[in-house]
Coordinates of C-alpha atoms in Angstrom, one line a residue:
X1 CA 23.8 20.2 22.6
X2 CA 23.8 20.8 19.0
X3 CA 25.8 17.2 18.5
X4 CA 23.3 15.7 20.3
X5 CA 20.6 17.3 18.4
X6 CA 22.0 16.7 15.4
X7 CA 21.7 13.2 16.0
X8 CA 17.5 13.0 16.6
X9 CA 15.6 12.9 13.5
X10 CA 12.3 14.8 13.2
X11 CA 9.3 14.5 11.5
X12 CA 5.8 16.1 10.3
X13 CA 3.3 14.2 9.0
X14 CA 0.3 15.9 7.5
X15 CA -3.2 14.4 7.7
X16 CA -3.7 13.8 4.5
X17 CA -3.9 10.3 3.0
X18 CA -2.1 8.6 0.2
X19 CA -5.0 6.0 0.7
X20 CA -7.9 5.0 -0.9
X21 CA -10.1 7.8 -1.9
X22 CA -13.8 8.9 -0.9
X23 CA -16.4 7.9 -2.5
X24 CA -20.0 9.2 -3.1
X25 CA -23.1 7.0 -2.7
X26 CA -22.9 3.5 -3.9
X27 CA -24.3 2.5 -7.2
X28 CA -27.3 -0.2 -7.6
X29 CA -24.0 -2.2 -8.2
X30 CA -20.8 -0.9 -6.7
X31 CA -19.1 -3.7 -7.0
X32 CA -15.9 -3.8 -4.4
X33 CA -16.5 -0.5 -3.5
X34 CA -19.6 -1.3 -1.5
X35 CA -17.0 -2.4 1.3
X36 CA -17.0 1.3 2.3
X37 CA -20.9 1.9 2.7
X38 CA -21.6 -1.2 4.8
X39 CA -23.2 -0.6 8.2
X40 CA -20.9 -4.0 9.6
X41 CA -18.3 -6.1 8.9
X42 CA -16.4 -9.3 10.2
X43 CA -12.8 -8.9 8.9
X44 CA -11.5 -12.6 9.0
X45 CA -7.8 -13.7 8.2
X46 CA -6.0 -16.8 8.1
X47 CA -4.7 -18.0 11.7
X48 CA -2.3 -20.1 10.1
X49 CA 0.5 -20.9 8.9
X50 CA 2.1 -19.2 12.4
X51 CA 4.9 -18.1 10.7
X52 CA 2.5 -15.2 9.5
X53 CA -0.2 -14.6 12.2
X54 CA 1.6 -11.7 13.2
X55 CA 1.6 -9.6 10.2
X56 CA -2.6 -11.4 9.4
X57 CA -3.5 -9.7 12.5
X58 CA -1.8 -6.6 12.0
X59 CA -3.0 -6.3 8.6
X60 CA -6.6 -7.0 9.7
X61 CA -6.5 -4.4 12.6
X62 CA -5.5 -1.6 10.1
X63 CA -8.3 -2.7 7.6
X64 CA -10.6 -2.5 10.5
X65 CA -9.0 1.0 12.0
X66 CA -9.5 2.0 8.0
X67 CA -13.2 1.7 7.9
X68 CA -14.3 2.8 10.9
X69 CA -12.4 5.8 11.1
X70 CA -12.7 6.8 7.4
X71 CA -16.0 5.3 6.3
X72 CA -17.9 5.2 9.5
X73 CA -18.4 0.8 9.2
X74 CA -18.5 -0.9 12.5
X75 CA -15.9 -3.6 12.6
X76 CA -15.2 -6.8 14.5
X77 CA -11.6 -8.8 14.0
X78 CA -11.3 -12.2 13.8
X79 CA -9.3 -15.5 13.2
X80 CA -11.3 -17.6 10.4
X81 CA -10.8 -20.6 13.3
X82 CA -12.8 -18.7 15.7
X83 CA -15.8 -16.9 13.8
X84 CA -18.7 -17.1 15.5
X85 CA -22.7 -18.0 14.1
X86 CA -23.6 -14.4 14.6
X87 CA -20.6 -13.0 12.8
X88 CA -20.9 -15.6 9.8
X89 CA -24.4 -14.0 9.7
X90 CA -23.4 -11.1 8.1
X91 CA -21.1 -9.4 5.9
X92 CA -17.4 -10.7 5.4
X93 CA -14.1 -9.3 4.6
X94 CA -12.0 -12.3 4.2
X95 CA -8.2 -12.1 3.9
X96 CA -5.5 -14.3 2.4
X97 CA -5.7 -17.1 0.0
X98 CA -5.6 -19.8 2.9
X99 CA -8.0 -18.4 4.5
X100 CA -10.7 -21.4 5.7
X101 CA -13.5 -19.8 5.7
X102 CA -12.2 -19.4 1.5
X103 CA -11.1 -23.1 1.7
X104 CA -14.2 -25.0 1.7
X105 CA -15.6 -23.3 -1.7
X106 CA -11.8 -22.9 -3.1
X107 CA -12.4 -25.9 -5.4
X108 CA -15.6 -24.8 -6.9
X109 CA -13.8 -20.8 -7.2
X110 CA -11.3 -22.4 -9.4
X111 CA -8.9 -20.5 -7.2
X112 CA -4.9 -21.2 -7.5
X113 CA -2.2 -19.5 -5.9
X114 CA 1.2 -20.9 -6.3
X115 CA 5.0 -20.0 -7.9
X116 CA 2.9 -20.0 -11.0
X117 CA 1.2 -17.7 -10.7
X118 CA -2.4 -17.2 -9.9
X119 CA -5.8 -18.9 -11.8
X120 CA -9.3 -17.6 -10.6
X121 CA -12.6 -19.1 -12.5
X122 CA -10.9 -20.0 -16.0
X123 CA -8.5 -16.8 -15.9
X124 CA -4.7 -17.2 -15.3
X125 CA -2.0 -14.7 -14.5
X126 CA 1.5 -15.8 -14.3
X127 CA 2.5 -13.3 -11.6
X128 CA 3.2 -15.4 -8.5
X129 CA 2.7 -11.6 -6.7
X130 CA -0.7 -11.3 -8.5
X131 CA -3.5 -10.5 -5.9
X132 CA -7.3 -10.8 -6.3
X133 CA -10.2 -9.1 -5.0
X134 CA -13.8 -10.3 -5.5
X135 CA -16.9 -9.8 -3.9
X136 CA -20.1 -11.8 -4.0
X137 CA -23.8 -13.0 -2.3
X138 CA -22.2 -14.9 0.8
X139 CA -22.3 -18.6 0.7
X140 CA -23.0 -18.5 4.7
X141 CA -25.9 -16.2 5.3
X142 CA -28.7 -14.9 2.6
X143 CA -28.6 -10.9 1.9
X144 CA -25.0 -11.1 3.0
X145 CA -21.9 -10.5 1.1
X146 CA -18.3 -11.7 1.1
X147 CA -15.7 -9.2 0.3
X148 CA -12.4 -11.3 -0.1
X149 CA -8.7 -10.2 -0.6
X150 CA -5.6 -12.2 -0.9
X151 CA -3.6 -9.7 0.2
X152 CA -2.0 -9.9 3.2
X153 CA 1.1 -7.5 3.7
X154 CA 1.3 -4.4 6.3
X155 CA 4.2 -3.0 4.4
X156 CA 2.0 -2.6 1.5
X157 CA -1.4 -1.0 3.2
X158 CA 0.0 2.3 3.0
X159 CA -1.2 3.0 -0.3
X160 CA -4.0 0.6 -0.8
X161 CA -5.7 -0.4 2.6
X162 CA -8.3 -2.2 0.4
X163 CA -9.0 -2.8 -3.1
X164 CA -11.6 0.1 -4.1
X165 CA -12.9 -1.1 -7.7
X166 CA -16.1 -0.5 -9.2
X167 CA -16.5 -4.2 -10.6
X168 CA -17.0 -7.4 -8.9
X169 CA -13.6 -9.0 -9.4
X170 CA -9.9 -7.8 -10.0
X171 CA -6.5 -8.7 -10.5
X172 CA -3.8 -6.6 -9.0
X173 CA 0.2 -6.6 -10.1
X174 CA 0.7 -4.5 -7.0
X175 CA -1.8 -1.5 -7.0
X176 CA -2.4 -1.5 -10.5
X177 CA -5.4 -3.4 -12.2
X178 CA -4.5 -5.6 -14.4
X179 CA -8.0 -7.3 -15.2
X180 CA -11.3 -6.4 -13.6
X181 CA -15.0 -8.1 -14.6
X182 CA -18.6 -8.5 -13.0
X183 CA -20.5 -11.6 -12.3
X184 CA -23.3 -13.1 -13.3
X185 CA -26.3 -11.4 -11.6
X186 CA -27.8 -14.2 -9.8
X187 CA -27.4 -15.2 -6.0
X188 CA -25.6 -18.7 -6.6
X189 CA -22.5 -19.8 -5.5
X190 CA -20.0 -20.2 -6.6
X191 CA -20.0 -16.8 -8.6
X192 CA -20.0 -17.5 -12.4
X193 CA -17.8 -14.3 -14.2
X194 CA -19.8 -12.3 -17.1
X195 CA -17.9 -12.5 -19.8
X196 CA -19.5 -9.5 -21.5
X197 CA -18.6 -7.2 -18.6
X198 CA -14.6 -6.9 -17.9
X199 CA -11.7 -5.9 -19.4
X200 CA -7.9 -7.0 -19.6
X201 CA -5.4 -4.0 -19.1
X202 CA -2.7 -6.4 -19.7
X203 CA -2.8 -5.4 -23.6
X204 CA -2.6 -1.4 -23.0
X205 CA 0.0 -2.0 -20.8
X206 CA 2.0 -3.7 -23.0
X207 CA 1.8 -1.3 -25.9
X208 CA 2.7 1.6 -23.8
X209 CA 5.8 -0.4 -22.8
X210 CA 6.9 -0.5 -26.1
X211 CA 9.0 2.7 -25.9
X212 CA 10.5 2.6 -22.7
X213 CA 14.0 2.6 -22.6
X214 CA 15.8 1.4 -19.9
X215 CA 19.8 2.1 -18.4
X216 CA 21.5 1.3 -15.5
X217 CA 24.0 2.9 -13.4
X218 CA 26.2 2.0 -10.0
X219 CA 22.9 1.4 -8.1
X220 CA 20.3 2.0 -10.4
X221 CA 18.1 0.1 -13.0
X222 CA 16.0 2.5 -14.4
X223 CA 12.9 2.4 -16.9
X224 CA 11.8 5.7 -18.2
X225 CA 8.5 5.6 -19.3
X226 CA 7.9 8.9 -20.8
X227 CA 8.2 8.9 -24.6
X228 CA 9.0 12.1 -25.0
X229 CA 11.8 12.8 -22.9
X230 CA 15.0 13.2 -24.6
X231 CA 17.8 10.8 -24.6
X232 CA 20.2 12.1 -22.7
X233 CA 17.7 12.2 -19.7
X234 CA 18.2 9.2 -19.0
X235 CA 21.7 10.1 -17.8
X236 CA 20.9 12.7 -15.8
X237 CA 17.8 10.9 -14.0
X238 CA 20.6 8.4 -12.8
X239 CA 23.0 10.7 -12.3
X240 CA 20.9 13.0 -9.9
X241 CA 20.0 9.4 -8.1
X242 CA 23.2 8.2 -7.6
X243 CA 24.1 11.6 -6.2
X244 CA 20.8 11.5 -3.6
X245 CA 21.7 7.7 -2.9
X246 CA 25.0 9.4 -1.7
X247 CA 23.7 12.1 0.7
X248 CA 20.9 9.6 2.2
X249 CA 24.3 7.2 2.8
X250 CA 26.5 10.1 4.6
X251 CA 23.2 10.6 6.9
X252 CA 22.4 6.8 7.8
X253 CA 25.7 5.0 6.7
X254 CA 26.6 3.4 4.1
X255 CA 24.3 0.4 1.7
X256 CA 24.3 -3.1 2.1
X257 CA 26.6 -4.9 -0.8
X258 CA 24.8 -5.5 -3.9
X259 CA 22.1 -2.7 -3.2
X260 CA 20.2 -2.0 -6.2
X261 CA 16.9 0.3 -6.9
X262 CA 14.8 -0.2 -9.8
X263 CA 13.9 2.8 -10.9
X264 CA 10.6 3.6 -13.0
X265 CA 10.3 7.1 -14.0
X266 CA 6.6 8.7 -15.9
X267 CA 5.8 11.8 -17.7
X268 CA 3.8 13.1 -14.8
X269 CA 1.2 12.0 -11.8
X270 CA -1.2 11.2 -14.1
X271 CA 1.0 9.0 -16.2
X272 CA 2.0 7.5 -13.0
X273 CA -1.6 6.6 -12.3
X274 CA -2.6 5.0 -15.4
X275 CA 1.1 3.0 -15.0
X276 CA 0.9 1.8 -11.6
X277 CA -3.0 3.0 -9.9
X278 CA -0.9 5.7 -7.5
X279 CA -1.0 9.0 -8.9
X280 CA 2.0 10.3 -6.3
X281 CA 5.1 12.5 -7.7
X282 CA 7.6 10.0 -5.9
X283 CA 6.9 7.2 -3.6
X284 CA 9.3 4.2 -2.8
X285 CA 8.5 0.5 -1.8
X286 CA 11.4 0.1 0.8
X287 CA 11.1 -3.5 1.0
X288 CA 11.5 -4.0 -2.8
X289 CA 13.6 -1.3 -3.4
X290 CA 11.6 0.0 -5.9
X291 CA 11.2 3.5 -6.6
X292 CA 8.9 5.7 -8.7
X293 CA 9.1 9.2 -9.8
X294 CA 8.0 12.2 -12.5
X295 CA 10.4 13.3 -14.4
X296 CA 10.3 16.5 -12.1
X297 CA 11.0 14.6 -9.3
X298 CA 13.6 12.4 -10.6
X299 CA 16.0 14.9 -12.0
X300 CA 16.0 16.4 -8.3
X301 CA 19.1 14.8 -5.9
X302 CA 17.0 15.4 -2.6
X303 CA 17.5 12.2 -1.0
X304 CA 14.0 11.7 0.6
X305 CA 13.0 8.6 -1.0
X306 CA 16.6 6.8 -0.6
X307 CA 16.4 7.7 3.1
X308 CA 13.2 5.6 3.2
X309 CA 15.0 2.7 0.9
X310 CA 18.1 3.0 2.7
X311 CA 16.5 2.8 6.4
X312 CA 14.5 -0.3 5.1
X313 CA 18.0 -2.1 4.3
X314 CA 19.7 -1.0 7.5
X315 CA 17.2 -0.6 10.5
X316 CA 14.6 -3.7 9.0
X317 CA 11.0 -3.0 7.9
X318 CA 8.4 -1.1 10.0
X319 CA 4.7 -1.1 9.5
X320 CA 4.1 2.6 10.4
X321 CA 5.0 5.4 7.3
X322 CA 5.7 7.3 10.6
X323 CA 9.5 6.3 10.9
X324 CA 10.6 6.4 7.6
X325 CA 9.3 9.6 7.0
X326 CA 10.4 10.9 10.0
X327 CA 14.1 9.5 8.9
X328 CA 13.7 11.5 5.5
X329 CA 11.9 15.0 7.2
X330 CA 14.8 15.0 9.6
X331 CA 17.4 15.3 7.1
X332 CA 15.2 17.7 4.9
X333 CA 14.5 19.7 8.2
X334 CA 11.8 21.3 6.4
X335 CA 8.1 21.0 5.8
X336 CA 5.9 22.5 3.2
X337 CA 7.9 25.5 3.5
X338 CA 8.5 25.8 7.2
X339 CA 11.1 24.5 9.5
X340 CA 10.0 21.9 11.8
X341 CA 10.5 23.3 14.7
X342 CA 7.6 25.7 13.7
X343 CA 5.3 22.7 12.7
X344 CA 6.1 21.7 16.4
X345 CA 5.3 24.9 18.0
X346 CA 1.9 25.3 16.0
X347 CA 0.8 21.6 17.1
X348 CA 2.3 22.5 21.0
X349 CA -0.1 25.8 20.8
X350 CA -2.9 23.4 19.2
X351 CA -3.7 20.9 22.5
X352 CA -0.2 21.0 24.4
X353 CA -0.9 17.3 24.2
X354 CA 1.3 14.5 23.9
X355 CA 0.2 11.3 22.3
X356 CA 1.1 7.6 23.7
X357 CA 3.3 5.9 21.1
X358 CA 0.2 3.6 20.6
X359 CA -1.2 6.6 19.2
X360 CA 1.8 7.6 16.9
X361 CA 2.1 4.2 15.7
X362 CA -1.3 4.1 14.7
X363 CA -1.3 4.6 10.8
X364 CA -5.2 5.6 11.0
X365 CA -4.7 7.9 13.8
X366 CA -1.9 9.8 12.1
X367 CA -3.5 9.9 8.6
X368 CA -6.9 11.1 9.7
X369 CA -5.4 13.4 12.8
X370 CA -6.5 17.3 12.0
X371 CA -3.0 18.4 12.7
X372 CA 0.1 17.3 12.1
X373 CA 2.7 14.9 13.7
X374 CA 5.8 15.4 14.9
X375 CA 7.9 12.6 15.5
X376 CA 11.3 11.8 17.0
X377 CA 13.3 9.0 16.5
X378 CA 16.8 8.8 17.9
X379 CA 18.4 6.4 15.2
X380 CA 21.0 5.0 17.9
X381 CA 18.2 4.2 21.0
X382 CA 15.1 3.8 18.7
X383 CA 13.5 6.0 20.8
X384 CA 10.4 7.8 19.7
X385 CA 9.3 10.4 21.0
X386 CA 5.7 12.9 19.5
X387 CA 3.9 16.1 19.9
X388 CA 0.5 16.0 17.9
X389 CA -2.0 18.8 17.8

């Protein structure tokens, strides 16, 4: 018995969200951020190429889960070859630079996306990965507005459903603004950029990455961007990492040749914030192999993240935090304190309910659930199994 339960892996979630935070009552002008106070919205992405409808539509079902459930806006989904009279009628959240409804004005946007990187109304960013967000009066209904964002990638909504920016337009390098601007104030189209009102981050950035130092190890390229930390961190950042890369291989086998993590390390959460626009201790991006820490966090060896890196590389991606977390709380066999088979007995005295694994896959669901989740996942079946409260 204990062999076989040594090989399930167990999971709480809590309800709270990594997401995009609350906000109070919109401005005369809130830019972006007026997404979340709208009473409807159509959210339209790109049918085509096929190769990519899958992960459109999933990315525009948890948009749509993510502002009705948090912010209370009544959705409707749909492909931008099949939007209806009524819904062009009102407000838009249009997804993906090909998106056609985005294609007919493209040309007079001065909107490129390509390998070199991305130009939007006389600005150019050489990041190929660049994404914008802009919103505007709509060119298909008066009073209406079109919220657009290029972004189309369910691995990445985790942190950053939608863009929430107090200005216009932005330009992301992956949840980080890079530039941000109004328009004009008038109710043409296409929107004409105030050139008195933004601001380029690109410069501060820059200067600040002027004393990093950087080292690399086995598995590890790391960039330590606090200033003050003494030299000799550096080696013992990487050698705590290597040693947590090591346990999370003894628990799910081992990596894939050539398997390399950059590592970016910051003072604290709020340096974090002002680096990258996530003010988390440690978070990963499995699918890059990226990984970014405090300094607090990085001299630990707990293997949390690297579970979530590693089970990227070996098991494939998933679009639900539920099962890489789950992988990383089973081998940590702990939550806030208490072991998990408590957190399981709590949520069993809560409801004695079980949820569907619609349900537990539902990113929204878990996020905004009042208790917490417990999920099982038996690496050799993929089986899941889930008591929620």
């Amino acid at each position: 018995m204990a062999a076989r339960i040594a090989l399930r892996l167990a999971a709480v979630l809590a309800a709270a969200s990594i997401g995009v935070p609350s906000f109070a009552a919109p401005t005369v002008d809130p830019g972006m951020v007026g997404l979340l106070h709208l009473e409807r919205v159509a959210v339209v992405y790109p049918a085509k190429p096929a190769d990519r409808a899958e992960d459109a539509l999933r990315s525009a079902y948890r948009r749509a889960a993510f502002l009705e459930r948090r912010h209370g806006v009544r959705t409707v989904v749909v492909a931008d070859d099949h939007v209806t009279r009524d819904e062009l009628a009102g407000d838009l959240l249009v997804l993906g630079w090909n998106n056609a409804l985005l294609e007919k004005s493209r040309a007079a946007l001065a909107i490129r996306h390509d390998a070199d990187g991305v130009a939007f109304a006389g600005l150019v960013d050489r990041d190929p990965d660049a994404d914008l967000a802009f919103v505007h009066v709509s060119p298909y209904a008066d009073g209406r507005r079109l919220y657009f964002w290029s972004r189309i990638d369910p691995e990445l909504d985790r942190f950053m459903v939608v863009p929430a920016v107090g200005s216009d337009w932005a330009i992301y390098h992956g949840y980080s603004v890079v530039r941000q601007g109004m328009f004009a104030r008038d109710s043409t189209w296409p929107p004409e950029r105030d050139e008195l009102a933004e601001m380029d981050h690109a410069a501060r950035l820059s200067e600040k990455a002027a004393s990093d130092r950087r080292r690399s190890s086995e598995h590890y390229d790391l960039v330590l961007h606090a200033a003050d930390a003494p030299d000799d961190e550096l080696a013992a950042i990487l050698a705590a990492r290597e040693a947590a890369l090591a346990e999370a291989e003894r628990y799910l086998g081992p990596a894939p040749d050539g398997f390399r993590v950059a590592l970016e390390v910051y003072a604290d959460a709020e340096d974090a914030r002002s680096w990258t626009g996530i003010g988390a201790e440690a978070y990963s991006l499995p699918r890059a192999r990226a990984l970014h820490m405090t300094l607090r966090y990085a001299r630990s060896p707990s293997p949390h993240e690297e579970v979530h890196l590693l089970a990227r590389a070996r098991l494939g991606p998933t679009y639900s935090t539920a099962l890489y977390e789950g992988l990383a709380y089973a081998r940590d066999g702990m939550l806030k304190g208490r072991p998990l088979a408590l957190h399981a007995a709590l949520a069993l005295d809560a409801t004695g309910a079980l949820p569907t694994i619609d349900d537990l896959l539902d990113e929204e669901k878990i996020d905004c659930a009042q208790q917490p989740v417990i999920v099982k996942l038996d690496v050799e079946g993929v089986e899941l199994r889930a008591l929620k409260g």
